[in-house]
Short mmCIF file of C-alpha atoms in Angstrom, two decimals:
data_model
loop_
_atom_site.label_atom_id
_atom_site.label_comp_id
_atom_site.label_asym_id
_atom_site.label_seq_id
_atom_site.Cartn_x
_atom_site.Cartn_y
_atom_site.Cartn_z
CA UNK A 1 -11.90 2.84 -5.40
CA UNK A 2 -10.53 0.85 -8.31
CA UNK A 3 -12.22 -2.34 -9.42
CA UNK A 4 -9.65 -5.03 -10.15
CA UNK A 5 -10.17 -8.42 -11.71
CA UNK A 6 -7.76 -11.31 -12.05
CA UNK A 7 -7.73 -14.40 -14.21
CA UNK A 8 -7.55 -17.25 -13.51
CA UNK A 9 -9.03 -17.24 -10.03
CA UNK A 10 -7.33 -20.54 -9.28
CA UNK A 11 -5.30 -23.22 -11.03
CA UNK A 12 -3.58 -26.50 -10.39
CA UNK A 13 -0.38 -26.93 -12.37
CA UNK A 14 2.32 -29.49 -12.88
CA UNK A 15 5.87 -28.70 -11.86
CA UNK A 16 8.02 -27.38 -14.65
CA UNK A 17 5.17 -25.60 -16.41
CA UNK A 18 4.39 -21.88 -16.46
CA UNK A 19 1.24 -19.93 -15.67
CA UNK A 20 0.37 -16.40 -16.72
CA UNK A 21 -1.92 -14.41 -14.46
CA UNK A 22 -3.83 -11.45 -15.85
CA UNK A 23 -4.85 -8.35 -13.95
CA UNK A 24 -7.34 -5.82 -15.31
CA UNK A 25 -8.20 -2.48 -13.69
CA UNK A 26 -11.25 -0.37 -14.49
CA UNK A 27 -9.24 2.87 -14.60
CA UNK A 28 -5.84 4.00 -15.77
CA UNK A 29 -3.13 3.70 -13.14
CA UNK A 30 0.56 4.48 -13.27
CA UNK A 31 1.82 1.64 -11.12
CA UNK A 32 0.56 -1.85 -10.57
CA UNK A 33 1.96 -4.17 -7.94
CA UNK A 34 2.25 -7.93 -7.78
CA UNK A 35 2.26 -9.66 -4.41
CA UNK A 36 2.53 -13.21 -3.20
CA UNK A 37 0.86 -14.55 -0.08
CA UNK A 38 2.01 -17.98 0.96
CA UNK A 39 -0.16 -20.08 3.25
CA UNK A 40 -0.42 -18.58 6.72
CA UNK A 41 1.83 -15.66 5.86
CA UNK A 42 1.40 -12.05 4.97
CA UNK A 43 1.87 -10.38 1.63
CA UNK A 44 5.27 -10.11 0.01
CA UNK A 45 5.83 -7.68 -2.84
CA UNK A 46 7.23 -9.39 -5.92
CA UNK A 47 7.57 -6.43 -8.25
CA UNK A 48 6.21 -3.08 -9.33
CA UNK A 49 5.00 -2.82 -12.91
CA UNK A 50 5.16 0.56 -14.64
CA UNK A 51 3.73 1.10 -18.08
CA UNK A 52 6.43 1.62 -20.66
CA UNK A 53 9.38 0.45 -18.58
CA UNK A 54 10.83 -2.69 -17.07
CA UNK A 55 9.28 -3.93 -13.88
CA UNK A 56 11.16 -3.31 -10.65
CA UNK A 57 11.74 -6.52 -8.70
CA UNK A 58 12.14 -6.89 -4.97
CA UNK A 59 14.99 -8.76 -3.36
CA UNK A 60 14.59 -12.48 -3.89
CA UNK A 61 12.53 -12.19 -7.06
CA UNK A 62 13.97 -12.21 -10.58
CA UNK A 63 12.62 -11.47 -14.02
CA UNK A 64 13.44 -14.92 -15.39
CA UNK A 65 11.22 -16.54 -12.79
CA UNK A 66 8.46 -13.91 -12.70
CA UNK A 67 8.34 -12.04 -16.02
CA UNK A 68 5.86 -9.19 -16.02
CA UNK A 69 4.17 -7.34 -18.83
CA UNK A 70 2.51 -3.93 -18.65
CA UNK A 71 1.25 -3.15 -22.13
CA UNK A 72 -1.08 -0.31 -21.09
CA UNK A 73 -2.34 1.62 -18.10
CA UNK A 74 -5.15 -0.79 -17.23
CA UNK A 75 -3.58 -4.22 -17.65
CA UNK A 76 -0.66 -6.32 -16.46
CA UNK A 77 0.38 -9.95 -16.48
CA UNK A 78 2.61 -11.94 -14.16
CA UNK A 79 4.05 -15.25 -15.31
CA UNK A 80 5.22 -17.85 -12.82
CA UNK A 81 7.82 -19.79 -14.78
CA UNK A 82 9.17 -23.31 -14.40
CA UNK A 83 6.95 -23.85 -11.39
CA UNK A 84 7.77 -25.95 -8.36
CA UNK A 85 5.58 -26.84 -5.37
CA UNK A 86 7.20 -23.95 -3.47
CA UNK A 87 5.42 -21.56 -5.86
CA UNK A 88 2.05 -22.66 -4.49
CA UNK A 89 0.60 -19.44 -3.20
CA UNK A 90 -1.96 -16.74 -3.71
CA UNK A 91 -0.84 -14.12 -6.20
CA UNK A 92 -2.47 -10.70 -5.95
CA UNK A 93 -2.22 -7.62 -8.07
CA UNK A 94 -2.91 -4.22 -6.65
CA UNK A 95 -3.06 -0.58 -7.64
CA UNK A 96 -2.33 2.54 -5.65
CA UNK A 97 -4.95 5.27 -5.40
CA UNK A 98 -3.96 7.05 -2.17
CA UNK A 99 -3.99 3.59 -0.69
CA UNK A 100 -3.74 0.20 -2.30
CA UNK A 101 -6.63 -1.86 -3.59
CA UNK A 102 -6.24 -5.52 -4.35
CA UNK A 103 -7.58 -7.88 -6.92
CA UNK A 104 -9.33 -11.04 -5.72
CA UNK A 105 -6.17 -13.10 -6.11
CA UNK A 106 -5.12 -16.17 -8.05
CA UNK A 107 -4.79 -19.34 -6.00
CA UNK A 108 -2.06 -21.50 -7.46
CA UNK A 109 -1.30 -25.08 -6.48
CA UNK A 110 1.73 -26.72 -8.03
CA UNK A 111 1.92 -30.49 -7.85
CA UNK B 1 13.95 -7.98 12.56
CA UNK B 2 10.76 -7.68 10.51
CA UNK B 3 9.80 -4.20 9.38
CA UNK B 4 6.26 -4.60 10.65
CA UNK B 5 5.43 -6.90 13.54
CA UNK B 6 2.09 -8.01 14.91
CA UNK B 7 0.86 -10.43 17.53
CA UNK B 8 -0.59 -13.23 15.41
CA UNK B 9 -3.28 -14.06 17.99
CA UNK B 10 -5.82 -15.47 17.82
CA UNK B 11 -7.70 -13.04 20.00
CA UNK B 12 -10.86 -14.83 21.08
CA UNK B 13 -13.43 -12.16 21.87
CA UNK B 14 -16.96 -12.61 23.20
CA UNK B 15 -19.58 -10.90 21.10
CA UNK B 16 -20.13 -7.37 22.39
CA UNK B 17 -16.73 -7.10 24.03
CA UNK B 18 -13.84 -4.79 23.18
CA UNK B 19 -10.56 -5.97 21.72
CA UNK B 20 -7.39 -4.03 21.03
CA UNK B 21 -4.07 -4.94 19.53
CA UNK B 22 -0.92 -3.22 18.38
CA UNK B 23 1.55 -3.28 15.58
CA UNK B 24 5.14 -2.07 15.72
CA UNK B 25 7.19 -0.78 12.82
CA UNK B 26 10.94 -0.40 12.55
CA UNK B 27 11.38 2.40 10.01
CA UNK B 28 11.09 5.74 11.77
CA UNK B 29 10.71 7.46 8.39
CA UNK B 30 7.48 5.60 7.63
CA UNK B 31 4.94 7.94 6.17
CA UNK B 32 1.50 6.39 6.19
CA UNK B 33 -0.23 3.73 8.17
CA UNK B 34 -3.25 1.57 7.52
CA UNK B 35 -5.26 -1.27 8.89
CA UNK B 36 -6.49 -3.80 6.35
CA UNK B 37 -8.91 -6.61 6.98
CA UNK B 38 -8.51 -9.98 5.32
CA UNK B 39 -11.20 -12.60 5.48
CA UNK B 40 -10.35 -16.24 4.95
CA UNK B 41 -9.44 -16.93 1.33
CA UNK B 42 -10.16 -13.34 0.31
CA UNK B 43 -8.03 -10.39 -0.69
CA UNK B 44 -7.07 -7.72 1.87
CA UNK B 45 -9.43 -4.75 2.02
CA UNK B 46 -8.75 -1.36 3.52
CA UNK B 47 -10.38 -0.98 6.93
CA UNK B 48 -9.07 2.45 7.78
CA UNK B 49 -6.14 4.77 7.49
CA UNK B 50 -4.39 5.79 10.68
CA UNK B 51 -3.88 9.49 11.25
CA UNK B 52 -1.42 11.13 13.61
CA UNK B 53 -4.17 12.45 15.87
CA UNK B 54 -5.97 9.13 15.99
CA UNK B 55 -9.24 8.48 14.27
CA UNK B 56 -12.48 6.61 14.63
CA UNK B 57 -14.70 4.89 12.12
CA UNK B 58 -17.81 3.63 13.86
CA UNK B 59 -16.78 0.92 16.30
CA UNK B 60 -13.14 1.03 15.16
CA UNK B 61 -10.51 3.34 16.64
CA UNK B 62 -6.97 3.59 15.32
CA UNK B 63 -4.08 5.38 16.96
CA UNK B 64 -0.52 6.16 16.00
CA UNK B 65 2.39 6.60 18.39
CA UNK B 66 5.34 7.83 16.37
CA UNK B 67 7.65 8.12 19.38
CA UNK B 68 7.26 4.44 20.20
CA UNK B 69 6.68 3.45 16.57
CA UNK B 70 3.46 1.56 16.94
CA UNK B 71 -0.12 1.76 15.78
CA UNK B 72 -3.12 0.26 17.44
CA UNK B 73 -6.61 -0.85 16.52
CA UNK B 74 -9.50 -1.06 18.97
CA UNK B 75 -12.79 -2.69 18.13
CA UNK B 76 -15.76 -1.91 20.38
CA UNK B 77 -18.98 -3.90 20.67
CA UNK B 78 -17.49 -6.76 18.64
CA UNK B 79 -19.73 -8.46 16.09
CA UNK B 80 -19.44 -11.98 14.79
CA UNK B 81 -18.71 -10.44 11.40
CA UNK B 82 -15.58 -8.80 12.82
CA UNK B 83 -13.87 -12.20 12.81
CA UNK B 84 -10.99 -11.82 10.38
CA UNK B 85 -7.27 -11.24 10.16
CA UNK B 86 -6.25 -7.62 10.61
CA UNK B 87 -3.17 -6.57 8.72
CA UNK B 88 -1.02 -3.66 9.81
CA UNK B 89 0.35 -1.88 6.75
CA UNK B 90 3.02 0.78 6.61
CA UNK B 91 4.01 2.92 3.64
CA UNK B 92 7.74 3.52 3.75
CA UNK B 93 8.24 5.70 0.70
CA UNK B 94 6.31 8.13 -1.43
CA UNK B 95 5.74 6.00 -4.48
CA UNK B 96 3.60 3.29 -3.06
CA UNK B 97 5.67 0.49 -1.60
CA UNK B 98 3.92 -1.02 1.39
CA UNK B 99 5.19 -3.24 4.18
CA UNK B 100 2.69 -5.71 5.58
CA UNK B 101 2.53 -7.26 8.98
CA UNK B 102 1.71 -10.94 9.20
CA UNK B 103 -1.70 -10.16 10.63
CA UNK B 104 -3.59 -10.50 13.90
CA UNK B 105 -6.39 -13.01 13.89
CA UNK B 106 -9.56 -12.03 15.72
CA UNK B 107 -12.27 -14.57 16.44
CA UNK B 108 -15.53 -13.23 17.83
CA UNK B 109 -17.59 -15.89 19.55
CA UNK B 110 -21.31 -15.91 20.38
#
């Protein structure tokens, strides 16, 4: 199974600021996925990040709010822009190798 | 209607007992099915895939009923360490998109 790391593991941010979350995988993967898990809820897919093309966003998520980079086959970033308290959540990246494996998550609190 | 629905629980289970719970899915074209386990403040981790014929992994048994569009998970001889939230996960297309249930919380008590 893939080994996935995320940075930062947690952060507390002021509203109106932006935070970039990094995801690193120990092997090359075609697709990486970004999820959000709000308190007490299950995972919601934000977008799929393919290397060399624009990310594909799910309904309710837009590139201006959640820009994604995918510069190579082992790395991706998700930026949470112009944050509000409603963005407080756990953000997880994952990769698909027959099934999906998740990074440890980034716990974000927006004040 | 949610694509994947689960009883949120909690299921309070005495240590050593058996617990079972289901998950229903709405898309009849769903291709693959999984149970993930999520501990408090941790990322989800794959517990087991669910195969059409049903499958066991130690104390865990998963079954799929395509006609009624549900999957089930049974845990025998429950351990305290089985306390977690169990996520039902359904793959609806061939390129990786997953649908997650909200999870069933299991609490195993001494």
